[in-house]
Tab-separated table of C-alpha atoms in Angstrom:
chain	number	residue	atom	x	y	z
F	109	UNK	CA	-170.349	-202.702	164.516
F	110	UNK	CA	-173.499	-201.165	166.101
F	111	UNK	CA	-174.501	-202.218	169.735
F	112	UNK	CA	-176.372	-205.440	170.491
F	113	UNK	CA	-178.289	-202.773	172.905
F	114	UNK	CA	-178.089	-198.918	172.605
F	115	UNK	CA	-180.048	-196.468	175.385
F	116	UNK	CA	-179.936	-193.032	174.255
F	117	UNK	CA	-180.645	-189.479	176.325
F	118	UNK	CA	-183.595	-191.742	177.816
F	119	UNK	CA	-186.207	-189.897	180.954
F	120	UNK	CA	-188.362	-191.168	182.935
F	121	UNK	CA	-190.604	-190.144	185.503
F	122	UNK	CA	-192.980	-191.039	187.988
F	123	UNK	CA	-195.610	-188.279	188.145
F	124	UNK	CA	-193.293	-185.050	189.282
F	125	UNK	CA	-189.856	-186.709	190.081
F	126	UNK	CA	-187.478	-187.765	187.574
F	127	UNK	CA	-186.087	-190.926	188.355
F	128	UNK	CA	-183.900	-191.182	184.871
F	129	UNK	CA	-182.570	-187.799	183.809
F	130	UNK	CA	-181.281	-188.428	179.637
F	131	UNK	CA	-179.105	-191.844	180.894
F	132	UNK	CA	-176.583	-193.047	177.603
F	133	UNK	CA	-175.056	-196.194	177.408
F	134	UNK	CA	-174.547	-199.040	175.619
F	135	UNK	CA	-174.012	-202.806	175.797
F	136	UNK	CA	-171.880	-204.820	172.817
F	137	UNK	CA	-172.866	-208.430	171.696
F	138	UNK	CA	-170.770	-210.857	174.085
F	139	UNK	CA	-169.966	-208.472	176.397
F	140	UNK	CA	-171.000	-208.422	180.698
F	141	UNK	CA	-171.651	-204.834	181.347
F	142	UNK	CA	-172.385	-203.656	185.110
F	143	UNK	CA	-174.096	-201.327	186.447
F	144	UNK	CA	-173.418	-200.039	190.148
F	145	UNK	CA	-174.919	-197.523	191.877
F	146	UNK	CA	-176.926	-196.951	195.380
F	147	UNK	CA	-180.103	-197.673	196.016
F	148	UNK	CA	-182.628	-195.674	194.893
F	149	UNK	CA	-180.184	-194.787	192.217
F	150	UNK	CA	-182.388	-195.619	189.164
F	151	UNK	CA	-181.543	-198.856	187.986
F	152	UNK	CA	-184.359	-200.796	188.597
F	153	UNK	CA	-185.733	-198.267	186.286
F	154	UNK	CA	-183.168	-198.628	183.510
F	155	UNK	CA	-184.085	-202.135	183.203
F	156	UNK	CA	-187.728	-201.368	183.569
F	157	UNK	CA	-187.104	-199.272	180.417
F	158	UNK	CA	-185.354	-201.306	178.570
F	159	UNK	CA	-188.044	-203.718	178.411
F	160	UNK	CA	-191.226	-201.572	178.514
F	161	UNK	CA	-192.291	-201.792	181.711
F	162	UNK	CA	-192.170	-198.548	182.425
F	163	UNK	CA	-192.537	-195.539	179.635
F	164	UNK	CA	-189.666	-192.748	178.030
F	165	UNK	CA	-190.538	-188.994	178.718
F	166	UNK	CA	-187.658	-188.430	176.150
F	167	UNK	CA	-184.971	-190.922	174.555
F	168	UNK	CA	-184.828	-194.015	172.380
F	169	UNK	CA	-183.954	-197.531	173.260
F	170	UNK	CA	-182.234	-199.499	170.025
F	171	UNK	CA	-181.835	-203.584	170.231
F	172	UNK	CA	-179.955	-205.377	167.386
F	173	UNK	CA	-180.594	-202.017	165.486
F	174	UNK	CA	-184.108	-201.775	165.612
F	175	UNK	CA	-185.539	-198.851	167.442
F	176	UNK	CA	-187.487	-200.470	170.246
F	177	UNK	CA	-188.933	-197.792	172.581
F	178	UNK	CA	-188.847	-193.807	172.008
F	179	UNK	CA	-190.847	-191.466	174.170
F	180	UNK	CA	-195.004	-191.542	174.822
F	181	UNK	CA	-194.539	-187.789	172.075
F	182	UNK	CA	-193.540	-190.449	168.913
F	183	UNK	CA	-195.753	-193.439	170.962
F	184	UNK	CA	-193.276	-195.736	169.381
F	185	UNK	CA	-192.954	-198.777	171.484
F	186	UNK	CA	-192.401	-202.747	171.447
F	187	UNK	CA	-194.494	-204.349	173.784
F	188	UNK	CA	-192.870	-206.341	176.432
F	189	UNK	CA	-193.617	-209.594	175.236
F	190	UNK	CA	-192.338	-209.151	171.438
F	191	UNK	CA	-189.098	-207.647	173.026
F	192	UNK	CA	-188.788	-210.821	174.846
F	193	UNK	CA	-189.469	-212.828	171.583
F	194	UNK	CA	-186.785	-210.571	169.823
F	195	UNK	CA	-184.281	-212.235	172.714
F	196	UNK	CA	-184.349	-209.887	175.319
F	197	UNK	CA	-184.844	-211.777	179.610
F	198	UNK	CA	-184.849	-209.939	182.718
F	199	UNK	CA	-184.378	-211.672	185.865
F	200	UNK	CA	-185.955	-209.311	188.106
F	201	UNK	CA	-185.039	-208.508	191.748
F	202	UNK	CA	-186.519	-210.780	194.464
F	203	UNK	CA	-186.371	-213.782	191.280
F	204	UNK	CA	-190.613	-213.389	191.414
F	205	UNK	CA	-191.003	-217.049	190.794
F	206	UNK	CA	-194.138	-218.863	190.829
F	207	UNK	CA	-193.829	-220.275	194.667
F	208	UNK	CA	-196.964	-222.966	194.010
F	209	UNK	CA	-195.672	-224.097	190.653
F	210	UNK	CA	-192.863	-227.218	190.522
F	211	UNK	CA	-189.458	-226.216	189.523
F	212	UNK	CA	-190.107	-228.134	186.304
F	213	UNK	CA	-193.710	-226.008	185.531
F	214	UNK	CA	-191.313	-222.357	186.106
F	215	UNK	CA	-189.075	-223.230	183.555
F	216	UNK	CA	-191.844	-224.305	181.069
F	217	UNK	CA	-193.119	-220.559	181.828
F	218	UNK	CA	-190.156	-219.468	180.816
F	219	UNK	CA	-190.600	-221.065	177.145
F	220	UNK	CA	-194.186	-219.558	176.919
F	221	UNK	CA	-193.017	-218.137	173.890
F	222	UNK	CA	-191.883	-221.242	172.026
F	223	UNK	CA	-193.546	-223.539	170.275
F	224	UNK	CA	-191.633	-226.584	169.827
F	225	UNK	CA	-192.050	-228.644	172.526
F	226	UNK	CA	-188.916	-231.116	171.472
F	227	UNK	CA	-186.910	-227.576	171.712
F	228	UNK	CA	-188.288	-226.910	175.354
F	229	UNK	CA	-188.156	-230.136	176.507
F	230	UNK	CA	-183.960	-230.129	175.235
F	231	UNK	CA	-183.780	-226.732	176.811
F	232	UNK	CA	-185.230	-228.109	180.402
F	233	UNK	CA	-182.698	-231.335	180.187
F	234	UNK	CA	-179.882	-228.286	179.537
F	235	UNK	CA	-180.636	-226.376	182.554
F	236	UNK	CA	-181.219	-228.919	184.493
F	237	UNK	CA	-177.187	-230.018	183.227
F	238	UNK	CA	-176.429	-226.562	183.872
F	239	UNK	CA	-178.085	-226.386	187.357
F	240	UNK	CA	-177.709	-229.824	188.644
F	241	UNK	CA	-179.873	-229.033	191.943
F	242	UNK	CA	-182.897	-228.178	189.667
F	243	UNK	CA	-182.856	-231.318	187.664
F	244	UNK	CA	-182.734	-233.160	191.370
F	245	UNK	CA	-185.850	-231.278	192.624
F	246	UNK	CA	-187.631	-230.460	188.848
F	247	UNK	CA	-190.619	-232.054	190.708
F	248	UNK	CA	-190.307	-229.426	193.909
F	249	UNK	CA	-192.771	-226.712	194.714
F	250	UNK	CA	-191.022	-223.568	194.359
F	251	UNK	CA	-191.596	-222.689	197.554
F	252	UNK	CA	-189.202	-224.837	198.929
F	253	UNK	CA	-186.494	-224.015	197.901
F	254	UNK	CA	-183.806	-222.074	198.967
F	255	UNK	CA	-182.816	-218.272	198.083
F	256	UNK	CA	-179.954	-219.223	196.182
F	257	UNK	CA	-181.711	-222.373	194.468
F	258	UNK	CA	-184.683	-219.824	193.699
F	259	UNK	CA	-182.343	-216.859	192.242
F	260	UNK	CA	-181.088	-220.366	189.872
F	261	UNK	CA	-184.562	-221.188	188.751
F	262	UNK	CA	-185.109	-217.508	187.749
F	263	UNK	CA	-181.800	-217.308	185.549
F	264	UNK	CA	-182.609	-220.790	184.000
F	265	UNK	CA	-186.423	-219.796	183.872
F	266	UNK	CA	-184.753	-216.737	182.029
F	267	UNK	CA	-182.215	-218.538	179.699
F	268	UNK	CA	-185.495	-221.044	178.575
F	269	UNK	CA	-186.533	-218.840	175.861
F	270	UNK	CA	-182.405	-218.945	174.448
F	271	UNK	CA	-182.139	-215.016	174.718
F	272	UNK	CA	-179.679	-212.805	173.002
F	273	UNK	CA	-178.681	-210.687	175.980
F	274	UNK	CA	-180.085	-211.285	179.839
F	275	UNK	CA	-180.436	-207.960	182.432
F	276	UNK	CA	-180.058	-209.422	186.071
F	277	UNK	CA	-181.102	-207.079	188.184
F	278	UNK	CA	-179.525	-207.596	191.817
F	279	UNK	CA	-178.430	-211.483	191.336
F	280	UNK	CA	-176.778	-211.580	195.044
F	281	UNK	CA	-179.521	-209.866	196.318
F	282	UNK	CA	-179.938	-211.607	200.087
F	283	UNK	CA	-178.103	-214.619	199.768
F	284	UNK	CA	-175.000	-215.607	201.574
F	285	UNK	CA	-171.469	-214.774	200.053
F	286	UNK	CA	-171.114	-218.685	199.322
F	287	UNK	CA	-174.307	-218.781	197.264
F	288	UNK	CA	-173.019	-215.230	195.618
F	289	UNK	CA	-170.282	-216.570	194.635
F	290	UNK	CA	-171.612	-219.656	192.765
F	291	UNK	CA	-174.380	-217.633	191.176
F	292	UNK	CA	-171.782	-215.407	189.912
F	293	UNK	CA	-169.592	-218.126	188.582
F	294	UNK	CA	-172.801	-219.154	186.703
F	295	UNK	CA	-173.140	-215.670	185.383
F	296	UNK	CA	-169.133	-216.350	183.735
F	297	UNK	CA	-170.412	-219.602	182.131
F	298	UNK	CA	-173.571	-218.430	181.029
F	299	UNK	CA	-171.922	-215.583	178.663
F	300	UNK	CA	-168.792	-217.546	178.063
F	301	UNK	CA	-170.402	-220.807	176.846
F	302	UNK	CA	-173.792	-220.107	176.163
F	303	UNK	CA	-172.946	-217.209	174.596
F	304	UNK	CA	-175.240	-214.565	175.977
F	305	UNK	CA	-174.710	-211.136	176.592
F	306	UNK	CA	-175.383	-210.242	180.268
F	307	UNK	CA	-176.295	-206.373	181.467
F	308	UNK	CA	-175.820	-207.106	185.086
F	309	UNK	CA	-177.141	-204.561	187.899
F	310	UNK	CA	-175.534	-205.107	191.293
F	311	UNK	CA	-175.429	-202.967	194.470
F	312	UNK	CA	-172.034	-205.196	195.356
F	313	UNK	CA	-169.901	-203.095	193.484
F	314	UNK	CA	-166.578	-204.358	193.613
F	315	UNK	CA	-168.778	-208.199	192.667
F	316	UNK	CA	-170.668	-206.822	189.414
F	317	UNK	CA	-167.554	-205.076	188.290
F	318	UNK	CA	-164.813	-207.973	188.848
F	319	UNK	CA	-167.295	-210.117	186.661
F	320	UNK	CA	-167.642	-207.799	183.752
F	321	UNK	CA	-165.660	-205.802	181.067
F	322	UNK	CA	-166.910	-202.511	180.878
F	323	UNK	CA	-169.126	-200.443	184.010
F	324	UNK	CA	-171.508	-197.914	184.556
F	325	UNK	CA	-172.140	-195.828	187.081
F	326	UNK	CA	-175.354	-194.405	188.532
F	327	UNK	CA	-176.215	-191.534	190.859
F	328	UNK	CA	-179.522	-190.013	190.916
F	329	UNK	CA	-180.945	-191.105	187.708
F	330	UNK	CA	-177.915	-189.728	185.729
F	331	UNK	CA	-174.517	-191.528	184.430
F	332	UNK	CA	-171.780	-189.930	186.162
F	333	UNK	CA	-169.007	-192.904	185.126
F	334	UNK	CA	-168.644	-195.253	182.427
F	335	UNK	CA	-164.857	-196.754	182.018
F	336	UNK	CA	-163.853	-200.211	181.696
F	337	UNK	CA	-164.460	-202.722	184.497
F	338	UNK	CA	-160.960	-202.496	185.739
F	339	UNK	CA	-160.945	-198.982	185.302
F	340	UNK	CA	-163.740	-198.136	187.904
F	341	UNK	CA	-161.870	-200.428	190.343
F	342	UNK	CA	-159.272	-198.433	190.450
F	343	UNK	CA	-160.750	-195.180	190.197
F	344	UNK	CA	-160.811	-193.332	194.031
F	345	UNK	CA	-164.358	-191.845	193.612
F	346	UNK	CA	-165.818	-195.573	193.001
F	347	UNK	CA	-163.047	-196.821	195.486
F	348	UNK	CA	-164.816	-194.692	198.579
F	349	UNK	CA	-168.150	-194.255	197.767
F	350	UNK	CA	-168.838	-198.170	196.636
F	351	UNK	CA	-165.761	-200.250	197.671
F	352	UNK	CA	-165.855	-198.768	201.392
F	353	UNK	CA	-161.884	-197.679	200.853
């Protein structure tokens, strides 16, 4: 069985430097796949790519088959939005919610695409199940809320829309290890009962690879290890440069 999502020999650059040098990988339907690396590693980027924010020098991008994004040279590309319609969400670092809108108003953004309002209106009530804090301040500015309770408005501002696979770039970015830990519990129940792939992207090594199957590993734009979850744990080149052993 092909991929759910299949990056091949993709580039990138910003003017002169390259900050994605021909990365492979690959992420199967069901599965959590990490990817660690420092920053300034490139993984921002990856994500970027995947969903067209930022363009291929060289390389292809496949999801559910269909060839998606190949380099500016074949000018093949699926805009952003239709890749989100085709069930792609990204959860971007720092969450970017909309601090003036109510918690209730940021997950309706997050259904922009549908158009059955009985559909979004089940999907809120579901979140809202999922994340019982948002359901008891759905009325809230944005604003004030906390980190944590903000990084859970973006994944259920995300999962509004009923994607095929999330990318969470940097969930436990700034919050404190208790809040981590819930998000990432979240993360579990989100691909185990709602079914959705997650590509997860997490400076906290030893975190993103505990909570996933298979890992990747990025150093300067390039893929230097790819291995099963457990795998990279154990290996002694992840163990001192990302578990601090």
């Amino acid at each position: 069985m092909a991929p759910l999502l299949s990056i091949e020999n993709i580039t990138v650059r910003y003017g002169a430097i390259e900050a994605l040098h021909q990365v492979s990988m690959s992420v199967d339907e069901g599965d959590v796949v990490a990817l660690i690396g420092a920053n300034g590693a490139g993984k921002s980027t990856l994500l970027k790519a995947i969903v067209g924010q930022v363009p291929l020098a060289g390389g292809s991008i496949s999801f559910k088959g269909e060839e998606v994004c190949t380099s500016a040279k074949h000018k093949k590309s699926v805009p952003t939005h239709l890749l989100a319609a085709k069930g792609i969400a990204l959860v971007p670092e720092g969450r970017h919610v909309f601090a003036d809108m109510t918690v209730e108003e940021n997950l309706d953004m997050g259904a922009f695409l549908v158009r059955d309002q009985e559909a979004i209106e089940k999907k809120k009530e579901e979140m809202y199940d999922f994340f019982p804090i948002l359901g008891a301040r759905r009325k809230q500015k944005t604003r004030s809320l906390s980190g944590g309770e903000q990084q859970m408005m973006a994944i259920a501002r995300a999962l509004m829309s009923s994607p095929h696979m999330i990318l969470l770039d940097e969930p436990g970015l700034g919050l404190a290890p208790l809040v981590v830990q819930d998000i990432f519990q979240k993360i579990k129940l989100i691909n185990e009962e709602e079914k959705v792939t997650v590509f997860l992207v997490e400076q906290n090594a030893r975190l993103a690879l505990k909570a996933s199957s298979k890992g990747y590993c990025l150093e300067n734009g390039s893929i230097v290890l790819a291995d099963s979850s457990q795998a990279l744990l154990d290996n002694d080149k992840v163990r001192a440069a990302y578990l601090g052993e």
